[in-house]
PDB file of C-alpha atoms and ligand atoms in Angstrom:
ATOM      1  CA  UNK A   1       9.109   5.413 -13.836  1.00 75.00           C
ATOM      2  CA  UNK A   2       9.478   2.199 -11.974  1.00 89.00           C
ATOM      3  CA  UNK A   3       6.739   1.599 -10.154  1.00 95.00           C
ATOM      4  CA  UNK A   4       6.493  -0.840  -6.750  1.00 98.00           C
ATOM      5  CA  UNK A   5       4.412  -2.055  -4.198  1.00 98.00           C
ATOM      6  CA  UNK A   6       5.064  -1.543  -0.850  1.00 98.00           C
ATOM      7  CA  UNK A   7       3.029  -3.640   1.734  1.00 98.00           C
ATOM      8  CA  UNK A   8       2.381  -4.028   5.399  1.00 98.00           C
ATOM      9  CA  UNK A   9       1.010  -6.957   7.672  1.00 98.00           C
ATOM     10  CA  UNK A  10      -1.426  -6.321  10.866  1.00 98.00           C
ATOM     11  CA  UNK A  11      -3.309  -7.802  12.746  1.00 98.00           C
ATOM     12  CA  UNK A  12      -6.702  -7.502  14.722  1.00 98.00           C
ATOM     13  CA  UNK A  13      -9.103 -10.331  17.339  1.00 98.00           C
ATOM     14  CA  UNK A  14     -12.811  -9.287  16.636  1.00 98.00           C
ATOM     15  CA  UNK A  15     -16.315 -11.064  16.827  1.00 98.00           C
ATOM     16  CA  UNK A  16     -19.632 -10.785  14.755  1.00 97.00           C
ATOM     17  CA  UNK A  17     -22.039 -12.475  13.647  1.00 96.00           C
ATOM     18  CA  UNK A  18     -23.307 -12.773  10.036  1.00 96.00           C
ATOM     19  CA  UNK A  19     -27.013 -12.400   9.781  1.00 94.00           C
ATOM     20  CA  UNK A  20     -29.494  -9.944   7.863  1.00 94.00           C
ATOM     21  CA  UNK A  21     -32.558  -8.557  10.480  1.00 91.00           C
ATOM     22  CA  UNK A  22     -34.961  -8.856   7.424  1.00 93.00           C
ATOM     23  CA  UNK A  23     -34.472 -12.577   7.218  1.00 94.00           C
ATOM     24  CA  UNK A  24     -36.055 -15.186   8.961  1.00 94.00           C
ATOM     25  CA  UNK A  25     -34.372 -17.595  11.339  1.00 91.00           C
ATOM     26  CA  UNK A  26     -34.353 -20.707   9.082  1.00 94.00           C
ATOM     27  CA  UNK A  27     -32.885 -18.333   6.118  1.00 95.00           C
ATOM     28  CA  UNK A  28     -30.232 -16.849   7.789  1.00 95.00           C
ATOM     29  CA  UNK A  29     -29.404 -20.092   9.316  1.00 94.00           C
ATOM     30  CA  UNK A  30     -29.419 -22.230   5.690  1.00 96.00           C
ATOM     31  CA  UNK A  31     -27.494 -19.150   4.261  1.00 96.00           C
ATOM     32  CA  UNK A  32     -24.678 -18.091   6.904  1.00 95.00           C
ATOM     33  CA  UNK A  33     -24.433 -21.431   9.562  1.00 93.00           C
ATOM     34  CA  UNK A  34     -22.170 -21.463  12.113  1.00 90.00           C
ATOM     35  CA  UNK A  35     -21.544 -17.528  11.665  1.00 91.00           C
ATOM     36  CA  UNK A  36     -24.855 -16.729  12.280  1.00 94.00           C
ATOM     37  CA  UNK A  37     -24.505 -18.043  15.580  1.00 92.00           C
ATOM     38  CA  UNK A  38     -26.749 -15.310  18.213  1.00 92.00           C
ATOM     39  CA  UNK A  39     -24.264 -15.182  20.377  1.00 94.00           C
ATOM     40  CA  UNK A  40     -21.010 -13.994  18.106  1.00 95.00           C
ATOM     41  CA  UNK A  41     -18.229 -15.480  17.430  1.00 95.00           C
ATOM     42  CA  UNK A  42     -14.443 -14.139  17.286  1.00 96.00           C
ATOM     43  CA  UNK A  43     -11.749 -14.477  14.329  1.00 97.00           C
ATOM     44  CA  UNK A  44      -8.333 -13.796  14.609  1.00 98.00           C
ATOM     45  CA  UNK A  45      -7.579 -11.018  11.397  1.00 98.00           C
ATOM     46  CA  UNK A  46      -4.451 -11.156   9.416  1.00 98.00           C
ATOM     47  CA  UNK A  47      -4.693  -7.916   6.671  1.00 98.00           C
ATOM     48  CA  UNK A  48      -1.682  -6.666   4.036  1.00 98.00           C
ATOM     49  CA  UNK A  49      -2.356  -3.520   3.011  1.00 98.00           C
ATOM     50  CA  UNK A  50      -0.126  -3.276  -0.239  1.00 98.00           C
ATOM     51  CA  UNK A  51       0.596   0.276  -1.819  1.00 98.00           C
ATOM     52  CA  UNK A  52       2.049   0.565  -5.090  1.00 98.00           C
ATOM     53  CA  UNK A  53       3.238   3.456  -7.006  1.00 98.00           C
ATOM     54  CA  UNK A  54       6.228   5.360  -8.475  1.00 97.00           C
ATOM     55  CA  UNK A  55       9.376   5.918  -6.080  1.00 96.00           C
ATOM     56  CA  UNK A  56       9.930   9.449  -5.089  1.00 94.00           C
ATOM     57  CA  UNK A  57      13.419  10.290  -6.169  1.00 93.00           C
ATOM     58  CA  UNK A  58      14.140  12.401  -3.425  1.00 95.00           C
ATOM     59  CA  UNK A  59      13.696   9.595  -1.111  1.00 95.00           C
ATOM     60  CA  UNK A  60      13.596   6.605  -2.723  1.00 95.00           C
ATOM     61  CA  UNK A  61      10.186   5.438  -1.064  1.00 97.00           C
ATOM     62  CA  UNK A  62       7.228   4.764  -2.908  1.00 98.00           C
ATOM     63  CA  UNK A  63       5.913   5.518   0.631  1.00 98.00           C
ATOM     64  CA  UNK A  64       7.528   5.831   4.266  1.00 97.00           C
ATOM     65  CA  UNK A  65       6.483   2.997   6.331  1.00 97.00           C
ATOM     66  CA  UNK A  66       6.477   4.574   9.122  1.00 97.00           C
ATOM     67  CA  UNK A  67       3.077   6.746   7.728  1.00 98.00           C
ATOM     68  CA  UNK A  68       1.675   3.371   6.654  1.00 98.00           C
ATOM     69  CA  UNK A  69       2.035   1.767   9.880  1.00 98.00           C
ATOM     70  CA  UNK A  70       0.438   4.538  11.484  1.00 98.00           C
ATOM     71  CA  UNK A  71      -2.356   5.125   9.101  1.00 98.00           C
ATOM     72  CA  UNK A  72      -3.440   1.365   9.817  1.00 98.00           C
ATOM     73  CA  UNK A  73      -3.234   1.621  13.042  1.00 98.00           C
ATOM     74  CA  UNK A  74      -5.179   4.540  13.551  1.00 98.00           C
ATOM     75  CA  UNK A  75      -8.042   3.009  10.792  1.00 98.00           C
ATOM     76  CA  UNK A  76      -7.987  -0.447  11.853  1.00 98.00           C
ATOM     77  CA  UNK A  77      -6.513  -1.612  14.792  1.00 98.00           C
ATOM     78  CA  UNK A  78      -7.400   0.899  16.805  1.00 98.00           C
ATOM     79  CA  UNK A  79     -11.148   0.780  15.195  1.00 98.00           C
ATOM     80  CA  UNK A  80     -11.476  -2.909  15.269  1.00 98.00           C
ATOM     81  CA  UNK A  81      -8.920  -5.200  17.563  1.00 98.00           C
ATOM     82  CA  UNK A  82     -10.731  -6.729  20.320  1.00 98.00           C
ATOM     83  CA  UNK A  83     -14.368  -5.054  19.365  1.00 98.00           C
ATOM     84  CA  UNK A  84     -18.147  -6.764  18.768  1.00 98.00           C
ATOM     85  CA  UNK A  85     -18.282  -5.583  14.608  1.00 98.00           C
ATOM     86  CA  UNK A  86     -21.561  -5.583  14.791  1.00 97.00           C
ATOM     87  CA  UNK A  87     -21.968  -4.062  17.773  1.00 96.00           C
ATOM     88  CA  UNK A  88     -19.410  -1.281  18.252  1.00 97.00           C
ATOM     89  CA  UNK A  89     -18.282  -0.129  14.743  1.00 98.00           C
ATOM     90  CA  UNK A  90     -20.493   2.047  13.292  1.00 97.00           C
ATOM     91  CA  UNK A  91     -19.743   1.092   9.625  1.00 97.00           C
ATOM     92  CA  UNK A  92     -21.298  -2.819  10.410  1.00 97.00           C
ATOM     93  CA  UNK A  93     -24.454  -1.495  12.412  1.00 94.00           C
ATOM     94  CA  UNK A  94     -26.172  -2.027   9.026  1.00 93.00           C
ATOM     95  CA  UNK A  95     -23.671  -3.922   7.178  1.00 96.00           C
ATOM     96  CA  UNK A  96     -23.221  -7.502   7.188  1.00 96.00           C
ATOM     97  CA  UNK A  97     -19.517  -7.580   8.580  1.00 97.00           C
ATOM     98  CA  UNK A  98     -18.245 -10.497   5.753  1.00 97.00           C
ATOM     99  CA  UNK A  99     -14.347 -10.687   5.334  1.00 98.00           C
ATOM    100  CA  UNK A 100     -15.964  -9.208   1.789  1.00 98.00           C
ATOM    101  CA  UNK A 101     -17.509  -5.942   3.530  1.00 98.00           C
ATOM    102  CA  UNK A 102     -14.821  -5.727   5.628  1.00 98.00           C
ATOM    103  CA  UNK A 103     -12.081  -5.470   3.207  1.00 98.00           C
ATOM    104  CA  UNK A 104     -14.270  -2.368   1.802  1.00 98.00           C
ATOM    105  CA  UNK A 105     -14.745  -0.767   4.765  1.00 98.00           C
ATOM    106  CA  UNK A 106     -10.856  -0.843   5.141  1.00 98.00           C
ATOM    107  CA  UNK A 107     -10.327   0.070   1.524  1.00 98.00           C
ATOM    108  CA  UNK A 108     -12.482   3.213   2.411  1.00 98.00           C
ATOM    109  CA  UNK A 109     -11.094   4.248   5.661  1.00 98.00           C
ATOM    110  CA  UNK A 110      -7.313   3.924   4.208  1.00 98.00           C
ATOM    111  CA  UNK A 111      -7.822   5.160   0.773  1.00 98.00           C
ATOM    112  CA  UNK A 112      -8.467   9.000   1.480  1.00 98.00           C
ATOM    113  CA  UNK A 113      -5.326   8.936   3.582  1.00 98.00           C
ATOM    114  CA  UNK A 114      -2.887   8.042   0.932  1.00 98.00           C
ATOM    115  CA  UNK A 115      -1.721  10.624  -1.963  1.00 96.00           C
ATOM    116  CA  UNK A 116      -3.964  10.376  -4.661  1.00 96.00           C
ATOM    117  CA  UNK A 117      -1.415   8.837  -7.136  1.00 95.00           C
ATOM    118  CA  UNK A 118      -1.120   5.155  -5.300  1.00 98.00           C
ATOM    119  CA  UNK A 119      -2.937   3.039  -5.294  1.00 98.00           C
ATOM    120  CA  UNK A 120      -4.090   0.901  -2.747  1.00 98.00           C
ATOM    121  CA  UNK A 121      -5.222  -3.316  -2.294  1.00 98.00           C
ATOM    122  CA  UNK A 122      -6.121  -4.659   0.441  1.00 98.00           C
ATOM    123  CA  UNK A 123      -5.811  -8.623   1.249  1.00 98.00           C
ATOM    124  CA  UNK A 124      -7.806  -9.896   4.377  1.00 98.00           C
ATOM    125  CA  UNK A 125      -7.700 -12.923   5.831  1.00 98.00           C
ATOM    126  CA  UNK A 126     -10.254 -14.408   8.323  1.00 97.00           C
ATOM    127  CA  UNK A 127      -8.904 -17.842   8.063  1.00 96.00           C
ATOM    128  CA  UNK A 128      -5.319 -19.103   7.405  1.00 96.00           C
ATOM    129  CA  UNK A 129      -7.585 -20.504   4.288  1.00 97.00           C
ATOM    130  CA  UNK A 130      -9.710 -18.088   3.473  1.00 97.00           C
ATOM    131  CA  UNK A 131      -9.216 -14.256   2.076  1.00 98.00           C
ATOM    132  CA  UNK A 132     -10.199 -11.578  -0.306  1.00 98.00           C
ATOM    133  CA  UNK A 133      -8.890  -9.014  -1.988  1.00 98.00           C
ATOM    134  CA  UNK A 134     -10.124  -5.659  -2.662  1.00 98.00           C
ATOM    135  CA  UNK A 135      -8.495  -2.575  -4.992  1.00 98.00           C
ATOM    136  CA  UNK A 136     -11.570  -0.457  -5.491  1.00 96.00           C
ATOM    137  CA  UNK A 137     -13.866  -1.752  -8.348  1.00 89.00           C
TER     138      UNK A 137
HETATM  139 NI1   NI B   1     -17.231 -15.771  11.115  1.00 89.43          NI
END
């Protein structure tokens, strides 16, 4: 069975600020920099949220776009576009919110929403430059 990934781009504006409350000033300041600025500071998001698995043969989808779309919207825009990370999502309250963590956190949200044959990576970028990736190892 063929199999193929399907993927989808979004978007989302947030701030945080990298920092760990156990640290002192002078080590979060040598360790994060300019992201552990006290007063936030905002990226602009770009995440592709790639499925892959085996087409359905009744449809010919590996899966309907329409459900992806929605299933990112309701997990991740509507969770994070335009929101303090640290402040107002509860999965960063004691989680450093890192493109790194947040890639996870995404993983976790979308995962249990998919059928449990496809699999799921998720690419995030917080910089045109800089991204992860993230399939659940
Ligand atoms: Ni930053």
């Amino acid at each position: 069975m063929s199999k193929v990934t399907v993927s989808r781009k979004a978007h989302f504006n947030a701030a945080h600020r990298l920092y760990r409350k156990d640290w002192s000033n002078e080590q979060n300041e040598e360790v994060f920099g300019k992201c552990n600025n006290p007063s936030f500071h905002g990226h602009n998001y770009d995440l592709i949220v790639s499925v892959t698995g085996s087409i359905n043969v009744d449809t010919g989808y590996v899966i309907d776009i329409k459900i992806l779309k929605e299933i990112i919207k309701e997990e991740v825009e509507d969770a994070f576009d335009h929101k303090n990370l640290n402040l107002q999502v509860e999965e960063f309250k004691n989680l450093n919110p890192t493109a790194e963590n947040i890639s996870v956190v995404i993983y976790n949200k979308i995962k249990p929403r998919l059928e449990t044959h496809l699999e799921l990576e998720i690419t995030l970028f917080e910089t045109p430059r800089n991204f992860v990736t993230y399939s659940g190892n």
